[in-house]
Short mmCIF file of C-alpha atoms in Angstrom, two decimals:
data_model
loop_
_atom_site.label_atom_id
_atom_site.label_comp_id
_atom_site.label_asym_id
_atom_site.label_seq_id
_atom_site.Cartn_x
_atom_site.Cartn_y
_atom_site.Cartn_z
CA UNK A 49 3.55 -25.83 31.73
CA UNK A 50 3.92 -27.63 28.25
CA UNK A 51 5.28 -26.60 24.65
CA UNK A 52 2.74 -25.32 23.26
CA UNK A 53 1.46 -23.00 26.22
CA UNK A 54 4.63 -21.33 26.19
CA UNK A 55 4.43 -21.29 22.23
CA UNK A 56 0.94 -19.65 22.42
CA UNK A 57 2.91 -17.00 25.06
CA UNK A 58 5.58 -16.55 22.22
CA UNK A 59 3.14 -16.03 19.58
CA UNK A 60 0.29 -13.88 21.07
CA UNK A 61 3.02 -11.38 22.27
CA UNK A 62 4.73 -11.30 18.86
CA UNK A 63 2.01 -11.25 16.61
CA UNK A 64 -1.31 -11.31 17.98
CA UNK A 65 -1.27 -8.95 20.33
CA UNK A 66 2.08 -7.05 19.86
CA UNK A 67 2.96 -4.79 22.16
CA UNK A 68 2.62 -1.87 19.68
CA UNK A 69 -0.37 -2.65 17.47
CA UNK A 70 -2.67 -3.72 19.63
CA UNK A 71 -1.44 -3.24 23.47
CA UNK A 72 0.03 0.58 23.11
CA UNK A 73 3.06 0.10 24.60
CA UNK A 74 6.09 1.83 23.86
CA UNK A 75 4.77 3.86 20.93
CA UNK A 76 7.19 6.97 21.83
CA UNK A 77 10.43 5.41 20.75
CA UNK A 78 8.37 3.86 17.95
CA UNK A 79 7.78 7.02 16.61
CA UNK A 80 10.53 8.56 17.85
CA UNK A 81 13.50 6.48 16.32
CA UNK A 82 11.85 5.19 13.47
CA UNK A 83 13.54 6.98 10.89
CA UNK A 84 16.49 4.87 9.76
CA UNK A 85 16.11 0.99 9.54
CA UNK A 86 19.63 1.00 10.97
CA UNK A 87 18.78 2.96 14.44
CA UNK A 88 15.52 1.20 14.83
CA UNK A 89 17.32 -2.14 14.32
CA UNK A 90 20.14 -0.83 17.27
CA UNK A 91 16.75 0.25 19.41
CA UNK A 92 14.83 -2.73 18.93
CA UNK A 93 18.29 -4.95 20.41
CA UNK A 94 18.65 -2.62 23.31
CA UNK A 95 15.47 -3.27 24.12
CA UNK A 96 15.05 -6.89 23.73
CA UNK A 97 18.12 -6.93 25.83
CA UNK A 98 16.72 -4.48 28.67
CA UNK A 99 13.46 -6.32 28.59
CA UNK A 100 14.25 -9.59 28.60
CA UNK A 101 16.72 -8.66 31.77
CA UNK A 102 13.95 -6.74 33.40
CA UNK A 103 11.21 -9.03 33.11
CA UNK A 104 13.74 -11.71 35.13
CA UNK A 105 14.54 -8.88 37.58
CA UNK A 106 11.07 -7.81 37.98
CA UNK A 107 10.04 -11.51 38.56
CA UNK A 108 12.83 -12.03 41.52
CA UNK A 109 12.18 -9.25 42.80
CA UNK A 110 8.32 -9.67 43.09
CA UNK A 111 8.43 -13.38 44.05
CA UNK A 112 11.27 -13.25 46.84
CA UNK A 113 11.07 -9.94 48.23
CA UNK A 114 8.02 -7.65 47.66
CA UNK A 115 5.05 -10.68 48.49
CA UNK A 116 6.85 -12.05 51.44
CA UNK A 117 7.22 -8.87 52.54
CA UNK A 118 3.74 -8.44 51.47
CA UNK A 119 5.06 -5.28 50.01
CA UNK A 120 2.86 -5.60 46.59
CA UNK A 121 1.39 -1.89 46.68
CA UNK A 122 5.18 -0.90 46.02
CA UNK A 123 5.97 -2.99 42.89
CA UNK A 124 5.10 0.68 40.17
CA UNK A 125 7.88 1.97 42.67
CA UNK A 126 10.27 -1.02 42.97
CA UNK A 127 9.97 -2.39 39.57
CA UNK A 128 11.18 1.43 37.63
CA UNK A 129 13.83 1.76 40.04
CA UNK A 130 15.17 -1.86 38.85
CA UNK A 131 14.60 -0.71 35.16
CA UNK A 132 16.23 2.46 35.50
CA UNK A 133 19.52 0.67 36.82
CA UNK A 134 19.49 -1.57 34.04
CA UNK A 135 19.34 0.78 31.75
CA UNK A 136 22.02 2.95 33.07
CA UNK A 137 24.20 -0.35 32.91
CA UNK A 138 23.61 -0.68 29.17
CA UNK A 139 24.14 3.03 28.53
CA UNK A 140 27.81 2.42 30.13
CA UNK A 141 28.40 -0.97 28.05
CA UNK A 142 27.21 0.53 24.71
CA UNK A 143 29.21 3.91 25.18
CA UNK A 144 32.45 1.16 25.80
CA UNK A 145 31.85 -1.25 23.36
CA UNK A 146 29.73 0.31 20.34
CA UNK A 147 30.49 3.89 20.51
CA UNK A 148 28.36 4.24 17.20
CA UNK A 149 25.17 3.23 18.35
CA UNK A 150 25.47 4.77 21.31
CA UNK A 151 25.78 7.74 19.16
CA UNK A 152 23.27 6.89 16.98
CA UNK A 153 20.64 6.03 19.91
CA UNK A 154 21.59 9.39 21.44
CA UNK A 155 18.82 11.23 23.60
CA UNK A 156 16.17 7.71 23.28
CA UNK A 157 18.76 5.79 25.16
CA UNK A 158 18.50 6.70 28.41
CA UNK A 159 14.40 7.00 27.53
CA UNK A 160 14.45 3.27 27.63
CA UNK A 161 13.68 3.64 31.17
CA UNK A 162 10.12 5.47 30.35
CA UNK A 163 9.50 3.16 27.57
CA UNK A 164 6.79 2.23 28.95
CA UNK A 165 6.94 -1.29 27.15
CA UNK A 166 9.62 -2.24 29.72
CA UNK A 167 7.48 -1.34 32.81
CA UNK A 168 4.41 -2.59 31.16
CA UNK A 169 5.75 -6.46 30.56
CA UNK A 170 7.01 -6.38 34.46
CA UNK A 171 3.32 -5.20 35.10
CA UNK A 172 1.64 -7.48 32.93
CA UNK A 173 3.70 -10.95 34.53
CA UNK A 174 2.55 -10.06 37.70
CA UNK A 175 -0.77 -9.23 36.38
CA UNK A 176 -1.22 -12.67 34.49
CA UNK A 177 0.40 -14.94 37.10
CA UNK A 178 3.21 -16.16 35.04
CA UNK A 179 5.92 -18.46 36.60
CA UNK A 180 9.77 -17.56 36.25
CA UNK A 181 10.37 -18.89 32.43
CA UNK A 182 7.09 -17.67 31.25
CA UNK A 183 7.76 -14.37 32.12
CA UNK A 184 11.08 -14.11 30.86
CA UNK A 185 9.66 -15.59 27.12
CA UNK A 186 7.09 -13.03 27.60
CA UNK A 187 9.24 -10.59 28.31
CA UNK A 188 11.53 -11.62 25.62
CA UNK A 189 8.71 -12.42 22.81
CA UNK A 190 6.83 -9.15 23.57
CA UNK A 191 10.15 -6.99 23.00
CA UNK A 192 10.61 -9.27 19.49
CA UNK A 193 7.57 -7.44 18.68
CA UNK A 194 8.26 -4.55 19.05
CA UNK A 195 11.38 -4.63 17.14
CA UNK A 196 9.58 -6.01 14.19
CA UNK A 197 7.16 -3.09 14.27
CA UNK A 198 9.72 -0.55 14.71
CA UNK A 199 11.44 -2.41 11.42
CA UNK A 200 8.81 -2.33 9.72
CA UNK A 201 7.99 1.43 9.68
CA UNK A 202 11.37 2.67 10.30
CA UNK A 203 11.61 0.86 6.44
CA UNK A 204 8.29 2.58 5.14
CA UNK A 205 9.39 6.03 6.63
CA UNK A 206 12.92 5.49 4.49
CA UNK A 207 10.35 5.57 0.94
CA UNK A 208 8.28 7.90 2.39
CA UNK A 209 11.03 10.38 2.17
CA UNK A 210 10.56 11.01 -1.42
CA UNK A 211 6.82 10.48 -1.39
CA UNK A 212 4.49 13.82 -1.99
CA UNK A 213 2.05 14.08 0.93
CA UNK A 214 -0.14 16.82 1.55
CA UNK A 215 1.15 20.31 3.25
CA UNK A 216 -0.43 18.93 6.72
CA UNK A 217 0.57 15.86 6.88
CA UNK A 218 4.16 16.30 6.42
CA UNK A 219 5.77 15.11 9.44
CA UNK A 220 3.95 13.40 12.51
CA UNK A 221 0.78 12.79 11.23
CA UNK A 222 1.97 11.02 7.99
CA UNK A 223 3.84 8.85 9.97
CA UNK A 224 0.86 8.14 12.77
CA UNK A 225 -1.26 7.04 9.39
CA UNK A 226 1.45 4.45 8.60
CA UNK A 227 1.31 3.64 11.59
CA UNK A 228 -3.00 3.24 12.13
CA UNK A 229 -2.39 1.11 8.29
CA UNK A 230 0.31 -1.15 9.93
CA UNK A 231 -2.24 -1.41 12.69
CA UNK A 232 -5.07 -2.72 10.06
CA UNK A 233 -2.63 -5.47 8.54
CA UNK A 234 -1.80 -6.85 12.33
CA UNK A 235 -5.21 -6.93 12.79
CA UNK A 236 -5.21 -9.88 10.30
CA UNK A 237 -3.27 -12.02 12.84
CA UNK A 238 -6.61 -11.23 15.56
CA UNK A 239 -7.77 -14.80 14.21
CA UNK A 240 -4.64 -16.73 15.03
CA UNK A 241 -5.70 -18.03 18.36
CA UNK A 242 -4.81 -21.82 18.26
CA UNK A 243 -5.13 -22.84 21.61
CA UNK B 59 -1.82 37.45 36.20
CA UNK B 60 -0.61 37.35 33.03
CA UNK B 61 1.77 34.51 33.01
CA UNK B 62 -0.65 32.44 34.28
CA UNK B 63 -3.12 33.36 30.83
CA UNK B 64 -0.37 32.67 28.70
CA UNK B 65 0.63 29.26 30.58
CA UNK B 66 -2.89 28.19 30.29
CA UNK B 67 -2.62 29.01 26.80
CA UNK B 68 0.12 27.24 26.35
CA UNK B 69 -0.65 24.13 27.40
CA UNK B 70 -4.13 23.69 26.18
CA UNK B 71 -3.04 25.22 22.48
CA UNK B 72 0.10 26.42 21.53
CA UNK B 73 2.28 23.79 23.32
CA UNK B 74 -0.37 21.14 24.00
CA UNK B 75 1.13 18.06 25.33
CA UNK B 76 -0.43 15.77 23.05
CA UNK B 77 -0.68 17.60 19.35
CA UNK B 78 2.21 19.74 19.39
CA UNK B 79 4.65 18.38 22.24
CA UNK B 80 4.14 14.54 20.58
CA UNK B 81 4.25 13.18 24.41
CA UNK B 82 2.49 10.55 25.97
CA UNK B 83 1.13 8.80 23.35
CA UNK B 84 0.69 5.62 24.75
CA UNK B 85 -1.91 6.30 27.04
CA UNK B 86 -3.43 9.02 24.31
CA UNK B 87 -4.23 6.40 22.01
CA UNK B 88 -4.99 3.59 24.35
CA UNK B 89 -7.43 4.69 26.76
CA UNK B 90 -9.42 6.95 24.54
CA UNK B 91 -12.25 5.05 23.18
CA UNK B 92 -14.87 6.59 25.51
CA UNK B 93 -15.05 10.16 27.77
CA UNK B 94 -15.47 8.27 30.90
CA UNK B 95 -11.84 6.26 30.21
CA UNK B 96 -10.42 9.70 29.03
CA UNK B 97 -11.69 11.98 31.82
CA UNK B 98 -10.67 9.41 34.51
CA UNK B 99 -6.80 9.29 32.94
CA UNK B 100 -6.48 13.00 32.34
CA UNK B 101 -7.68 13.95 35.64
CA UNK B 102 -5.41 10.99 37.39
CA UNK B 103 -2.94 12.55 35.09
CA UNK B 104 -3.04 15.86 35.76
CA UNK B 105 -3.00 15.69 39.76
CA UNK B 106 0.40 13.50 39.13
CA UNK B 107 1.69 16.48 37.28
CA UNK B 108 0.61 19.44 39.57
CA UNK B 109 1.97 16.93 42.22
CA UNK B 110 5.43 16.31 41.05
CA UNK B 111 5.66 18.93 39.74
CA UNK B 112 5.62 21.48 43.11
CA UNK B 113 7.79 18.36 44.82
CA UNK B 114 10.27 18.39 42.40
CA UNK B 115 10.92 22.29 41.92
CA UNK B 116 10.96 22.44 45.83
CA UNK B 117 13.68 20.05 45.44
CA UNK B 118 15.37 21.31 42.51
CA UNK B 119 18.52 22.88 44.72
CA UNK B 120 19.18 19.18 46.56
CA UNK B 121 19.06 16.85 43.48
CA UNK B 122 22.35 16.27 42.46
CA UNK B 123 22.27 16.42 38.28
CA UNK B 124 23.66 13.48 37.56
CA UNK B 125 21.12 11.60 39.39
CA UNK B 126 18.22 13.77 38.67
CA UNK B 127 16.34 11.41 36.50
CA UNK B 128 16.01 8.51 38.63
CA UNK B 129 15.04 10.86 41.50
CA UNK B 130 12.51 12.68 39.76
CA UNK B 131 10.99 8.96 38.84
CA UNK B 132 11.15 7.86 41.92
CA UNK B 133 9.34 11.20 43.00
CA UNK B 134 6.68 10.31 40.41
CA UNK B 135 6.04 6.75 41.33
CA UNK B 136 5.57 7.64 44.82
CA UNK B 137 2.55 9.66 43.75
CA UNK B 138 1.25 7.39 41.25
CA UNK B 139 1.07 4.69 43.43
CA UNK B 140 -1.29 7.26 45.58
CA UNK B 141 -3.20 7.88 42.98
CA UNK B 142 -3.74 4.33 41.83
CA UNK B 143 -4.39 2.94 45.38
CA UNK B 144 -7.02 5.60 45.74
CA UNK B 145 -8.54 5.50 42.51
CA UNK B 146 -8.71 1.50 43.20
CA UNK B 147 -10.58 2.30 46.78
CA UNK B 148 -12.68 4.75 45.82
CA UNK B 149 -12.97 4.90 41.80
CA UNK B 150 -13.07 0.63 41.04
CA UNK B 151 -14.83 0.56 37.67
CA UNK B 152 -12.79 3.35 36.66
CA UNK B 153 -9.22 1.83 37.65
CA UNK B 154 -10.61 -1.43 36.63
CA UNK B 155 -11.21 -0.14 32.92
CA UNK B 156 -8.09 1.59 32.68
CA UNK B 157 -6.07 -1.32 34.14
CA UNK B 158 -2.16 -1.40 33.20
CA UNK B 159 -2.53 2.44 32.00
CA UNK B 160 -2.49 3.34 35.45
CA UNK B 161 0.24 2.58 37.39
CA UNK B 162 2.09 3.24 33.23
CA UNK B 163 1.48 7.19 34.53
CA UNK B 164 5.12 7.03 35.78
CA UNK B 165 6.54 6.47 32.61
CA UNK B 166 4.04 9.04 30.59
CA UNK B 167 6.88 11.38 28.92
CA UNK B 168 4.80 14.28 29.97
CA UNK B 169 5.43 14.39 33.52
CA UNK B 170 9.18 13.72 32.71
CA UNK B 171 9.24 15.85 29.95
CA UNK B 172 7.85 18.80 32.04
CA UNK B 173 10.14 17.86 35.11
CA UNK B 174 13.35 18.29 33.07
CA UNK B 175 11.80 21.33 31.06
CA UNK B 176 10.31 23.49 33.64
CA UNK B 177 9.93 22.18 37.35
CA UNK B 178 13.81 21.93 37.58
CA UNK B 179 14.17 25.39 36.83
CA UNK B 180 11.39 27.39 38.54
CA UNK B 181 9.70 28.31 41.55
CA UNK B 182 6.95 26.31 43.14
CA UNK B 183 4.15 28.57 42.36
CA UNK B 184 4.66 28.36 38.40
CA UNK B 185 5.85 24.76 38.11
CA UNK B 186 2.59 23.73 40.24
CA UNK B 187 0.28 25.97 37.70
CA UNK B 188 2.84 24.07 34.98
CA UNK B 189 1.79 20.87 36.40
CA UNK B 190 -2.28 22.12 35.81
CA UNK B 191 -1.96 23.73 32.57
CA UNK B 192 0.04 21.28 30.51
CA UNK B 193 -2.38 18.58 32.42
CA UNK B 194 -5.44 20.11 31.42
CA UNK B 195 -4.19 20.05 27.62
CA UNK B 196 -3.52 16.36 28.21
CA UNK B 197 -6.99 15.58 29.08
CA UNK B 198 -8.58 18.30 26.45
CA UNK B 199 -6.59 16.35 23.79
CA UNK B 200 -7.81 12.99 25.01
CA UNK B 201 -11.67 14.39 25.55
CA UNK B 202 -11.64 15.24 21.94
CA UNK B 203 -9.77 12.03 21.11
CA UNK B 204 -12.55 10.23 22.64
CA UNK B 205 -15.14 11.88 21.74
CA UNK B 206 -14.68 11.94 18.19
CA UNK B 207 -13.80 7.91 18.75
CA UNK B 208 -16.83 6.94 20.79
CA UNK B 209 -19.38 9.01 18.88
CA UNK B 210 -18.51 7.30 15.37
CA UNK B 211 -16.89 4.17 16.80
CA UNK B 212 -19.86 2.82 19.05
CA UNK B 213 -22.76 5.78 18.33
CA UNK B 214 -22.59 7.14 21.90
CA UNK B 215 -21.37 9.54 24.09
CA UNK B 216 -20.44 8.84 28.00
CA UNK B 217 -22.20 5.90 27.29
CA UNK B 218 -25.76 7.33 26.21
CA UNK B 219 -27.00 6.36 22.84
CA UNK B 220 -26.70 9.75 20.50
CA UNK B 221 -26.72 8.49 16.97
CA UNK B 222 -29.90 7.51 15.28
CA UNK B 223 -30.80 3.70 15.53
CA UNK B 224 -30.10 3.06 12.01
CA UNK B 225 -25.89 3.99 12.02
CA UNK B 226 -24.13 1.32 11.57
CA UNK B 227 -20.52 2.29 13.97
CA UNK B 228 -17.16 2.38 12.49
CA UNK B 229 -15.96 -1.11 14.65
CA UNK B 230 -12.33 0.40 12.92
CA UNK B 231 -12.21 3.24 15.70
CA UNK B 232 -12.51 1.55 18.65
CA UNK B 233 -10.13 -0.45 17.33
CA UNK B 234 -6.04 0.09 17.93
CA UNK B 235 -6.04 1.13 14.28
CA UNK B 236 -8.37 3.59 14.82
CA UNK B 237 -6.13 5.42 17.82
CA UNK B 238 -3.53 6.09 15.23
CA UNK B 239 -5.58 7.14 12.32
CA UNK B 240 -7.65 9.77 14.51
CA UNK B 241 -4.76 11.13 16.32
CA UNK B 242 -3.05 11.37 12.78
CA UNK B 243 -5.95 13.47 11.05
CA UNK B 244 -6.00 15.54 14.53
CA UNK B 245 -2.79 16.61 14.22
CA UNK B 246 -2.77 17.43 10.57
CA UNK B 247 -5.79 19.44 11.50
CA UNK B 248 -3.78 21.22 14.33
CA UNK B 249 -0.91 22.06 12.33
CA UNK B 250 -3.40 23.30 9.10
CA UNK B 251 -4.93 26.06 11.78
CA UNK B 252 -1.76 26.70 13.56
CA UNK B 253 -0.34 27.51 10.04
CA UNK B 254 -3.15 30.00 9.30
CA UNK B 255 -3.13 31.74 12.06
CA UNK B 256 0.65 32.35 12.16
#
């Protein structure tokens, strides 16, 4: 395992294929609590932090338990139970610590646990074979990605506010066509394969 | 008789999953770029739902609240790893297409959505017919999803050639991109006739 594989790890799940543009992971809290730049920013940290602990979890789990075991058909079962833990444990440290996000985060907190980005990267490690620090930067890099997209609308969907769309669109769809254009300009990055 | 008209109804129109309910996108968008993908998730779907759904409502007196979320998962993942170990033995090109997007079941918002909404609070009978109706609209949405994808995005349908040789297909659809901008114009569509009609 060198530099620049792990690099290539970092930058396919960030930009090349990010989770939300090109993967469809996790699109329900991107549409969901995209409507302030400030709450998407507190989402995007909560789940960079679940993730990244997950995908570690997940790994452990997998490697030292489940295949010695040879327990693999119960990893969907194993691996949400983890993720629901975890995210119970960051609902009670948010509620102590920032009482404001946790406001702010409300009802999409505890839906962390069906993000289905978080079960998704635990998936997709075991899927691809990756080693203990591969999965973690995976893990890691993938939910970097999704906090840029979320970012990105959640700023878009602060001008759209004043913008004059038509009767139908007002709403959901408006936002799922920001959304399909944001999906056009990622696209770009389909040609960024350097290794 | 009645209830179960309008709960059809429901599902597949007024309340459908997908355009009005906003759940499970994920796997809407993902998986529908032809009817073969489409059918095989709905259907996978739906018989998670109808499932859980009678499980859950049987169980709906024992589950403490505070813990109810992580038991109705659990619940879930039991059967989707049933349905994904069968589809694998009996359905391979199927699972092997949808890949990731089916074990991800567990964590469509649908079958948690419809847990917390309706199974926890009624009777076997109507949560199981719940579980068919609001599953059905799931894989209605995603037939028309894919339909209108696969037709323009690669000129065929279930994998038979339908457009003349000459048409060029919109690569765009197929594409991610293209899951967004359909479902988008879908739902403005929805929400144009739902508005007419009252």
């Amino acid at each position: 395992m060198s530099g620049s594989e792990l690099f290539s790890i970092a930058l396919g799940a960030i930009l090349i294929n990010n989770f939300i543009f090109s993967r469809f992971l996790g699109i329900c809290p991107f549409l969901g609590v995209s409507k302030k730049v400030e709450t998407a920013t507190g989402m995007g940290m909560a789940v960079i932090f679940v993730i990244t602990v997950a995908s570690a979890a997940t790994y452990v789990l997998n490697e030292f338990i489940l295949v010695p075991l040879e327990l693999e058909y119960m990893q969907t079962v194993a691996f949400i139970l983890v993720i629901a833990s975890l995210v119970q444990f960051v609902e009670m440290v948010l509620m102590k610590l920032m009482p404001a996000l946790y406001q702010a985060l409300g009802i999409y907190l505890p839906l962390i646990t069906t993000n289905c980005a978080v079960l998704g990267v635990a998936l997709l490690n075991v899927q691809n074979d990756y080693n203990f620090v591969e999965s973690v930067l995976f893990g890691f890099t993938a939910a970097v990605g999704f906090t840029l997209a979320i970012i990105l609308l959640a700023s878009i969907r602060e001008r759209l506010e004043f913008a004059d769309e038509p009767e139908c669109f007002k709403g959901f769809p408006i936002v799922l066509i920001t959304s399909g254009l944001l999906a056009i300009a990622f696209m770009g990055f389909q040609g960024l394969s350097i290794f | 008789m009645k209830g179960i008209v309008k709960q059809f109804k429901e599902g597949l129109l007024t309340n459908n999953p997908v355009f009005v309910q906003f759940l499970g996108m994920c796997s809407t968008m993902a998986i529908s770029i032809n009817i073969q993908n489409a059918l095989g998730m709905g259907l996978a779907a739906t018989a998670v739902l109808i499932c859980s759904n009678a499980v859950i409502s049987l169980l709906r007196k024992v589950i403490p609240a505070k813990v109810r979320i992580a038991s109705y998962i659990v619940i879930v993942a039991g059967f989707v790893t049933a349905i994904d170990l069968l589809m694998q033995a009996y359905l391979p090109d199927l699972s092997e297409s949808l890949g990731v997007f089916i074990p991800l079941i567990v964590v469509n918002c649908i079958i948690l959505a419809r847990a917390e909404a309706f199974a926890s609070k009624n009777k076997v009978l109507p949560s199981a017919i719940d579980g068919l109706t609001m599953g059905l609209g799931f894989t209605f949405a995603l037939l028309i999803m894919s339909t209108i994808r696969e037709i323009l995005g690669s000129g065929t349908l279930a994998g038979v050639q339908v457009m003349p040789d000459g048409y060029e297909p919109v690569m765009l659809l197929i594409l991610p991109a293209g899951g967004f901008l359909t479902l988008g114009c879908l739902v403005a569509l929805f929400q144009k006739i739902m508005k007419r009609r009252g």
